[in-house]
Coordinates of C-alpha atoms and ligand atoms in Angstrom, one line a residue:
M1 CA 11.1 5.9 6.4
L2 CA 7.9 5.2 8.1
K3 CA 7.4 1.9 9.9
K4 CA 4.0 0.3 9.5
A5 CA 2.2 -0.7 12.7
S6 CA 1.8 -4.2 11.5
G7 CA 4.0 -5.7 8.9
R8 CA 2.5 -9.2 9.1
D9 CA 0.5 -10.4 6.2
D10 CA -2.4 -12.6 7.1
D11 CA -3.7 -15.4 4.9
S12 CA -6.7 -13.4 3.5
G13 CA -4.9 -12.1 0.5
A14 CA -3.2 -15.3 -0.5
D15 CA -4.8 -17.2 -3.3
W16 CA -4.4 -20.9 -3.9
A17 CA -3.4 -20.6 -7.5
Q18 CA -0.3 -18.8 -6.4
T19 CA 0.4 -21.4 -3.7
M20 CA 0.1 -24.1 -6.4
R21 CA 2.7 -22.4 -8.6
G22 CA 5.1 -22.4 -5.7
Q23 CA 4.3 -26.1 -5.0
L24 CA 4.9 -27.0 -8.6
A25 CA 8.3 -25.1 -8.6
S26 CA 9.3 -27.0 -5.5
A27 CA 8.1 -30.3 -7.0
V28 CA 10.2 -29.7 -10.1
A29 CA 13.3 -29.1 -8.0
A30 CA 12.6 -32.3 -6.0
A31 CA 12.1 -34.3 -9.2
R32 CA 15.4 -33.0 -10.7
A33 CA 17.2 -34.1 -7.5
A34 CA 15.4 -37.5 -7.5
A35 CA 16.7 -38.0 -11.1
R36 CA 20.1 -38.7 -9.6
L37 CA 18.8 -41.9 -8.1
P38 CA 18.9 -44.9 -10.4
A39 CA 15.3 -46.0 -10.0
Y40 CA 13.9 -42.5 -10.8
R41 CA 16.4 -41.9 -13.6
R42 CA 15.4 -45.2 -15.3
A43 CA 11.7 -44.3 -14.9
F44 CA 12.0 -40.8 -16.1
R45 CA 14.1 -41.9 -19.1
A46 CA 11.6 -44.6 -20.0
A47 CA 9.0 -41.8 -20.1
G48 CA 11.3 -39.8 -22.4
V49 CA 12.2 -37.1 -19.8
E50 CA 15.9 -36.2 -19.0
A51 CA 16.6 -34.6 -15.7
A52 CA 17.6 -31.3 -17.3
A53 CA 14.2 -31.2 -19.1
I54 CA 12.1 -31.4 -16.0
S55 CA 10.1 -28.2 -15.7
A56 CA 6.6 -27.0 -14.9
D57 CA 5.8 -27.5 -18.6
T58 CA 6.9 -31.1 -18.8
W59 CA 5.7 -32.0 -15.3
G60 CA 2.7 -33.9 -16.7
S61 CA 4.9 -36.3 -18.7
L62 CA 6.7 -37.5 -15.6
P63 CA 5.7 -41.1 -14.7
F64 CA 3.6 -41.9 -11.7
L65 CA 5.0 -43.9 -8.7
T66 CA 2.8 -46.8 -7.6
K67 CA 2.9 -49.0 -4.6
D68 CA 3.7 -51.8 -7.0
D69 CA 6.8 -49.9 -8.2
L70 CA 8.0 -49.6 -4.6
I71 CA 7.4 -53.3 -3.9
R72 CA 9.0 -54.5 -7.1
G73 CA 11.9 -52.1 -6.5
A74 CA 12.4 -53.4 -3.0
Q75 CA 12.5 -57.0 -4.4
D76 CA 14.7 -56.3 -7.4
N77 CA 17.2 -53.9 -5.7
P78 CA 16.9 -54.5 -1.9
P79 CA 16.4 -53.0 0.5
F80 CA 15.5 -49.5 -0.8
G81 CA 14.8 -50.2 -4.5
D82 CA 17.6 -47.9 -5.8
R83 CA 15.7 -44.9 -4.3
L84 CA 17.8 -44.1 -1.2
G85 CA 18.6 -40.4 -1.5
V86 CA 21.1 -40.1 1.4
A87 CA 24.0 -42.0 3.0
R88 CA 23.0 -44.9 5.1
G89 CA 24.6 -43.2 8.1
D90 CA 22.1 -40.3 7.8
L91 CA 19.1 -42.4 8.4
A92 CA 17.2 -41.7 11.6
H93 CA 14.3 -44.2 11.1
V94 CA 13.5 -47.1 8.8
F95 CA 10.0 -48.4 8.8
A96 CA 9.1 -51.8 7.6
A97 CA 5.7 -51.7 5.8
P98 CA 4.0 -54.8 4.6
G99 CA 4.9 -55.7 1.1
P100 CA 7.8 -55.6 2.2
I101 CA 8.7 -52.0 1.6
Y102 CA 11.3 -50.3 3.7
M103 CA 10.7 -46.6 4.2
P104 CA 13.8 -44.6 5.3
Y105 CA 13.7 -41.2 6.9
T106 CA 16.4 -38.7 7.9
A107 CA 16.0 -36.8 11.1
G108 CA 14.9 -33.8 9.0
D109 CA 12.3 -35.9 7.2
M110 CA 10.9 -37.1 10.5
A111 CA 10.7 -33.6 11.9
H112 CA 8.8 -32.5 8.7
V113 CA 6.4 -35.4 8.7
A114 CA 5.7 -35.0 12.4
G115 CA 5.2 -31.3 11.8
S116 CA 2.5 -32.1 9.2
F117 CA 0.7 -34.4 11.7
A118 CA 1.0 -31.7 14.4
R119 CA -0.6 -29.1 12.0
A120 CA -3.4 -31.6 11.2
M121 CA -4.2 -32.5 14.8
R122 CA -4.0 -28.9 16.0
S123 CA -6.4 -27.9 13.3
C124 CA -8.6 -30.8 14.4
G125 CA -8.9 -29.2 17.8
L126 CA -6.1 -30.7 20.0
E127 CA -4.5 -28.1 22.3
P128 CA -1.6 -27.9 24.7
G129 CA -2.4 -29.6 27.9
D130 CA -4.8 -32.2 26.5
L131 CA -4.1 -35.7 27.7
V132 CA -4.4 -37.9 24.6
D133 CA -4.7 -41.7 24.2
Q134 CA -2.7 -42.6 21.1
T135 CA -4.2 -45.8 19.7
T136 CA -2.3 -46.4 16.4
M137 CA 0.4 -49.0 16.0
Y138 CA 3.9 -48.5 17.5
N139 CA 5.8 -51.4 15.9
W140 CA 7.4 -51.4 12.5
V141 CA 5.2 -48.8 10.7
I142 CA 5.5 -45.0 10.9
A143 CA 2.0 -44.2 12.4
A144 CA 2.4 -44.1 16.1
T145 CA 6.1 -43.0 16.2
V146 CA 5.3 -39.9 14.2
I147 CA 1.9 -39.1 15.7
D148 CA 3.4 -39.5 19.2
R149 CA 6.0 -37.0 18.3
A150 CA 3.5 -34.6 16.7
L151 CA 1.4 -34.7 19.9
G152 CA 4.5 -33.6 21.8
M153 CA 5.0 -30.8 19.4
I154 CA 1.5 -29.5 20.1
G155 CA 2.1 -29.7 23.8
C156 CA -0.3 -32.6 24.5
G157 CA 0.4 -35.3 27.1
V158 CA 0.6 -38.7 25.4
V159 CA -0.7 -42.0 26.7
P160 CA 1.0 -44.4 24.4
G161 CA -1.7 -47.1 24.3
G162 CA -1.1 -48.3 20.8
I163 CA -3.2 -50.7 18.8
G164 CA -5.8 -53.2 20.2
Q165 CA -6.5 -54.1 23.8
S166 CA -9.9 -52.4 24.1
E167 CA -10.4 -53.3 27.8
R168 CA -7.1 -51.7 28.8
H169 CA -7.8 -48.6 26.8
L170 CA -11.2 -48.2 28.6
E171 CA -9.6 -48.7 32.0
V172 CA -6.8 -46.3 31.4
I173 CA -9.0 -43.6 29.8
R174 CA -11.3 -43.8 32.9
H175 CA -8.5 -43.8 35.5
L176 CA -6.6 -40.9 34.0
G177 CA -9.5 -38.9 32.8
V178 CA -8.1 -38.8 29.3
D179 CA -9.4 -35.8 27.3
A180 CA -8.8 -36.9 23.8
I181 CA -8.1 -39.8 21.6
V182 CA -6.4 -40.4 18.2
A183 CA -7.9 -43.4 16.6
F184 CA -9.3 -45.1 13.5
P185 CA -13.0 -44.4 13.4
T186 CA -14.1 -48.1 13.8
F187 CA -11.9 -48.6 16.8
L188 CA -13.2 -45.4 18.4
E189 CA -16.8 -46.5 17.8
H190 CA -16.0 -49.9 19.2
L191 CA -14.6 -48.4 22.4
L192 CA -17.5 -46.0 22.9
D193 CA -20.1 -48.6 22.2
R194 CA -18.5 -51.0 24.6
A195 CA -18.2 -48.3 27.4
E196 CA -21.9 -47.5 26.8
A197 CA -22.9 -51.2 27.0
E198 CA -21.0 -51.4 30.3
G199 CA -23.1 -48.4 31.5
R200 CA -19.9 -46.5 32.2
P201 CA -19.5 -43.8 29.5
L202 CA -16.1 -42.4 28.8
G203 CA -15.2 -38.7 29.6
L204 CA -13.5 -38.2 26.2
K205 CA -14.2 -34.7 24.8
K206 CA -12.3 -34.8 21.5
A207 CA -11.3 -37.3 18.9
V208 CA -9.1 -37.1 15.9
V209 CA -9.8 -39.9 13.4
M210 CA -8.1 -40.9 10.2
G211 CA -7.3 -43.7 7.9
E212 CA -10.6 -45.2 7.0
L213 CA -13.4 -44.3 4.7
S214 CA -15.4 -42.7 7.4
H215 CA -19.0 -41.7 6.8
P216 CA -20.2 -38.1 7.6
D217 CA -23.0 -39.6 9.7
T218 CA -20.4 -41.2 11.9
K219 CA -19.1 -37.8 13.2
R220 CA -22.7 -36.7 13.8
R221 CA -23.5 -39.9 15.7
L222 CA -20.4 -39.5 17.9
H223 CA -21.4 -36.0 18.7
D224 CA -25.1 -36.7 19.3
T225 CA -24.7 -39.9 21.2
Y226 CA -21.5 -39.3 23.1
G227 CA -21.0 -35.6 23.1
L228 CA -17.7 -36.1 21.4
E229 CA -16.2 -33.6 18.9
A230 CA -14.6 -35.8 16.2
R231 CA -12.5 -34.2 13.5
E232 CA -10.8 -36.0 10.7
F233 CA -7.6 -35.9 8.7
Y234 CA -6.4 -37.8 5.7
G235 CA -2.9 -39.2 5.6
V236 CA -0.8 -41.2 3.2
S237 CA 1.6 -43.6 4.8
D238 CA 4.6 -42.6 2.8
V239 CA 4.0 -38.8 3.0
G240 CA 2.2 -38.0 6.3
A241 CA -0.9 -35.9 6.8
V242 CA -2.2 -34.6 3.4
A243 CA -5.5 -32.9 4.3
W244 CA -7.3 -32.0 7.5
E245 CA -10.4 -30.5 8.9
C246 CA -10.5 -27.3 10.9
T247 CA -12.8 -26.7 13.8
H248 CA -15.5 -25.7 11.4
G249 CA -15.7 -29.3 10.2
A250 CA -16.6 -28.3 6.6
G251 CA -14.2 -30.6 4.7
M252 CA -10.5 -31.4 4.9
H253 CA -8.2 -28.6 3.8
L254 CA -5.3 -29.6 1.4
R255 CA -1.9 -29.2 2.9
D256 CA -0.1 -26.3 1.3
D257 CA 3.5 -27.7 1.3
L258 CA 2.8 -30.7 -0.9
L259 CA 1.9 -31.0 -4.5
V260 CA -1.5 -32.8 -4.8
E261 CA -2.7 -33.6 -8.3
F262 CA -6.1 -35.0 -9.3
I263 CA -5.8 -37.7 -11.9
A264 CA -8.5 -39.7 -13.8
P265 CA -9.0 -43.2 -12.3
G266 CA -6.8 -45.7 -14.1
G267 CA -5.6 -42.9 -16.5
T268 CA -3.0 -40.2 -16.6
T269 CA -4.9 -37.0 -17.4
P270 CA -5.7 -34.4 -14.8
V271 CA -9.4 -34.0 -14.0
D272 CA -11.5 -31.7 -11.9
P273 CA -12.9 -34.0 -9.2
S274 CA -16.7 -34.2 -9.3
P275 CA -19.3 -37.0 -8.9
E276 CA -19.2 -37.5 -12.7
T277 CA -15.4 -37.5 -12.8
P278 CA -13.9 -38.8 -9.5
A279 CA -10.2 -38.3 -9.3
E280 CA -7.3 -40.2 -7.7
L281 CA -5.1 -38.1 -5.4
V282 CA -1.4 -38.1 -6.6
V283 CA 1.1 -36.6 -4.2
T284 CA 4.6 -35.2 -4.5
D285 CA 6.5 -34.6 -1.3
F286 CA 9.2 -32.1 -2.0
H287 CA 10.8 -32.2 1.5
R288 CA 11.7 -35.9 1.7
K289 CA 15.4 -36.5 1.4
A290 CA 15.9 -40.1 2.4
M291 CA 13.5 -41.4 -0.3
P292 CA 12.0 -38.8 -2.6
I293 CA 8.3 -39.3 -3.3
I294 CA 7.5 -38.0 -6.8
R295 CA 3.9 -38.4 -8.2
L296 CA 2.8 -41.2 -5.9
R297 CA -0.6 -42.6 -6.8
T298 CA -2.4 -42.9 -3.5
G299 CA -5.2 -45.1 -4.9
D300 CA -7.6 -42.8 -2.9
M301 CA -10.4 -41.1 -4.9
I302 CA -12.3 -38.0 -4.2
D303 CA -15.5 -36.9 -5.9
G304 CA -15.5 -33.2 -5.3
L305 CA -13.4 -30.2 -4.2
I306 CA -14.8 -27.2 -2.3
R307 CA -12.9 -24.1 -3.5
S308 CA -14.8 -21.3 -1.6
P309 CA -12.9 -19.9 1.3
C310 CA -13.6 -21.5 4.7
A311 CA -14.9 -19.7 7.7
C312 CA -11.6 -20.4 9.3
G313 CA -9.9 -18.0 6.8
S314 CA -8.0 -20.6 4.9
H315 CA -8.1 -20.6 1.1
A316 CA -6.8 -24.2 0.8
P317 CA -9.5 -26.2 -1.1
R318 CA -11.3 -28.9 0.8
F319 CA -12.8 -32.3 0.2
T320 CA -15.3 -33.9 2.4
R321 CA -14.4 -37.5 2.1
I322 CA -12.5 -40.2 0.3
A323 CA -15.1 -41.5 -2.1
G324 CA -13.4 -44.9 -2.6
R325 CA -10.3 -46.7 -3.8
A326 CA -9.1 -46.4 -7.3
G327 CA -9.6 -50.1 -8.0
E328 CA -13.2 -49.8 -6.8
I329 CA -14.3 -47.1 -9.2
T330 CA -14.9 -47.8 -12.8
K331 CA -16.8 -46.6 -15.8
V332 CA -20.0 -48.6 -16.6
K333 CA -22.2 -47.6 -19.6
G334 CA -20.1 -44.4 -19.8
M335 CA -20.7 -43.4 -16.1
F336 CA -18.5 -43.7 -13.1
V337 CA -19.7 -46.2 -10.5
V338 CA -18.8 -45.4 -6.9
P339 CA -19.6 -48.4 -4.7
R340 CA -19.7 -46.5 -1.5
L341 CA -22.8 -44.8 -2.7
V342 CA -24.5 -48.2 -2.2
G343 CA -23.3 -48.1 1.4
D344 CA -25.0 -44.6 1.8
V345 CA -28.3 -46.1 0.6
F346 CA -27.9 -49.1 2.9
L347 CA -27.4 -46.7 5.9
R348 CA -30.6 -44.9 5.1
H349 CA -32.4 -48.2 5.0
G350 CA -30.8 -49.4 8.2
I351 CA -29.1 -52.3 6.4
D352 CA -25.8 -53.6 7.7
R353 CA -24.7 -56.2 5.2
R354 CA -21.7 -56.9 2.9
Y355 CA -22.3 -56.0 -0.7
R356 CA -20.4 -55.8 -4.0
L357 CA -21.1 -54.5 -7.4
V358 CA -20.3 -56.9 -10.3
V359 CA -19.8 -55.6 -13.8
D360 CA -20.2 -58.0 -16.7
R361 CA -20.3 -57.7 -20.5
T362 CA -23.3 -59.3 -22.1
E363 CA -23.0 -61.3 -25.3
G364 CA -24.4 -58.3 -27.1
G365 CA -21.3 -56.4 -25.9
R366 CA -23.3 -54.2 -23.4
D367 CA -22.3 -53.5 -19.8
A368 CA -24.4 -55.1 -17.1
L369 CA -24.3 -54.2 -13.4
T370 CA -25.4 -56.5 -10.6
L371 CA -25.5 -55.6 -6.9
E372 CA -24.7 -58.7 -4.8
I373 CA -25.9 -58.5 -1.2
E374 CA -25.0 -61.1 1.4
G375 CA -27.8 -63.0 3.1
A376 CA -31.5 -63.7 2.6
P377 CA -33.6 -61.4 0.4
L378 CA -34.5 -58.1 2.0
A379 CA -38.1 -57.3 2.8
D380 CA -37.8 -54.0 1.1
A381 CA -35.7 -55.2 -1.8
A382 CA -37.6 -53.1 -4.4
G383 CA -37.2 -49.9 -2.4
V384 CA -33.5 -50.6 -1.8
Q385 CA -33.0 -51.3 -5.5
A386 CA -34.7 -48.1 -6.5
G387 CA -32.6 -46.1 -4.0
V388 CA -29.3 -47.6 -5.3
E389 CA -30.4 -47.0 -8.9
A390 CA -31.1 -43.4 -8.1
A391 CA -27.8 -43.0 -6.3
L392 CA -25.8 -44.6 -9.1
R393 CA -28.0 -43.1 -11.8
M394 CA -28.1 -46.5 -13.5
K395 CA -30.3 -49.5 -13.8
L396 CA -29.0 -52.7 -12.2
D397 CA -29.9 -56.2 -11.2
M398 CA -29.9 -57.3 -7.5
A399 CA -28.9 -60.8 -6.3
F400 CA -28.8 -62.2 -2.8
V401 CA -25.8 -64.5 -2.2
D402 CA -24.8 -66.8 0.7
T403 CA -21.4 -65.2 1.4
L404 CA -19.1 -62.4 0.1
P405 CA -15.4 -62.1 0.9
E406 CA -14.7 -60.3 4.2
Q407 CA -12.0 -58.0 2.9
G408 CA -12.7 -58.0 -0.8
L409 CA -13.1 -55.0 -3.1
R410 CA -16.7 -53.8 -3.3
L411 CA -16.4 -53.8 -7.1
L412 CA -15.7 -56.8 -9.3
D413 CA -15.1 -56.0 -13.0
R414 CA -15.5 -59.1 -15.1
R415 CA -15.7 -57.4 -18.4
N416 CA -12.3 -58.5 -19.6
E417 CA -12.3 -62.0 -18.2
G418 CA -11.5 -64.8 -20.7
R419 CA -10.0 -62.3 -23.1
P420 CA -6.4 -62.0 -24.1
A421 CA -4.8 -59.3 -22.0
Ligands
LIG501 ZN1 -11.4 -24.3 7.6

């Protein structure tokens, strides 16, 4: 028998459809196992699916898991909402998320989640030997614990700076000659701008950012202004890294060992994400043992998926950004309205103000859309209005208001107010 010179298959022949069939098979096995747990058994039964009947064909009839389900579960059946999948003695970590939700992990779960972060950050350009300032939170939540471990898996040196304390971060980055940083984009920009204002730029070369709705222009600005190569990944707190950029920076590749579904906003049917039909990401983690995660609604929406192979050789589809939160995208006059498109127009006009879109129903039963902008009327109000109408492909009214809520949603839907629920 002849031995081939190279028996190793590379990724070039793999196709994503085949990967997805494998993901679905693993998800089915995980859901069947989860059906042993009272909370999942109740939810599946309520949806008319018995454990033995869970298959690739019936997958779409399994109920979704929401953040509300987790919170209510933790309140009604504390502390783990009848979802603990292992003996208490097998827990390696329990994180306390706001809500309060307690998220348990076995040692194996932690290794797997850390592995996903390591893949994400390696793909984003971190290498063995990089000294990295880790700026996410170390207490209570999973973020820093698992990212710290992932950096170690890559072979990076970690400076465990944690959240806040900008001055201290600036000082330590300068003293140590830190190469790279893991940060939320707004914190990173804050640090860089502050260093620039002090006239003492930082020597950072790479940044890995996540967790906020970052704008593509942000990465360009960081590169042009600070010579900093910023790459992004998208993570879900209960699952880990879900999609990440490669060094080509042409969108975030979906992770291949999770099932990610694309579901109509507020609905239950699968959709192909596009600007006309944005989709919510729904994730099933078939590795988690301590608390299985089956069809978790992330609330994060995408408005497109790039399926052509990437220059890096990966066939995993990519999306370029999170287009918004599920509660922020709605149908008006039969069209989906994505508030962040307003932000894009503002950016082009150099406007930095709070805004919100308000949907009302007129007495004639028609939808009416108003863009509320905080502050005095803009000099170029007509131009901005035309830009927003073109972006949303919809006519609207514009109103200037004294104040808007600091943390509020950018979409307020008042169409059902005053009606019986
Ligand atoms: Zn790529």
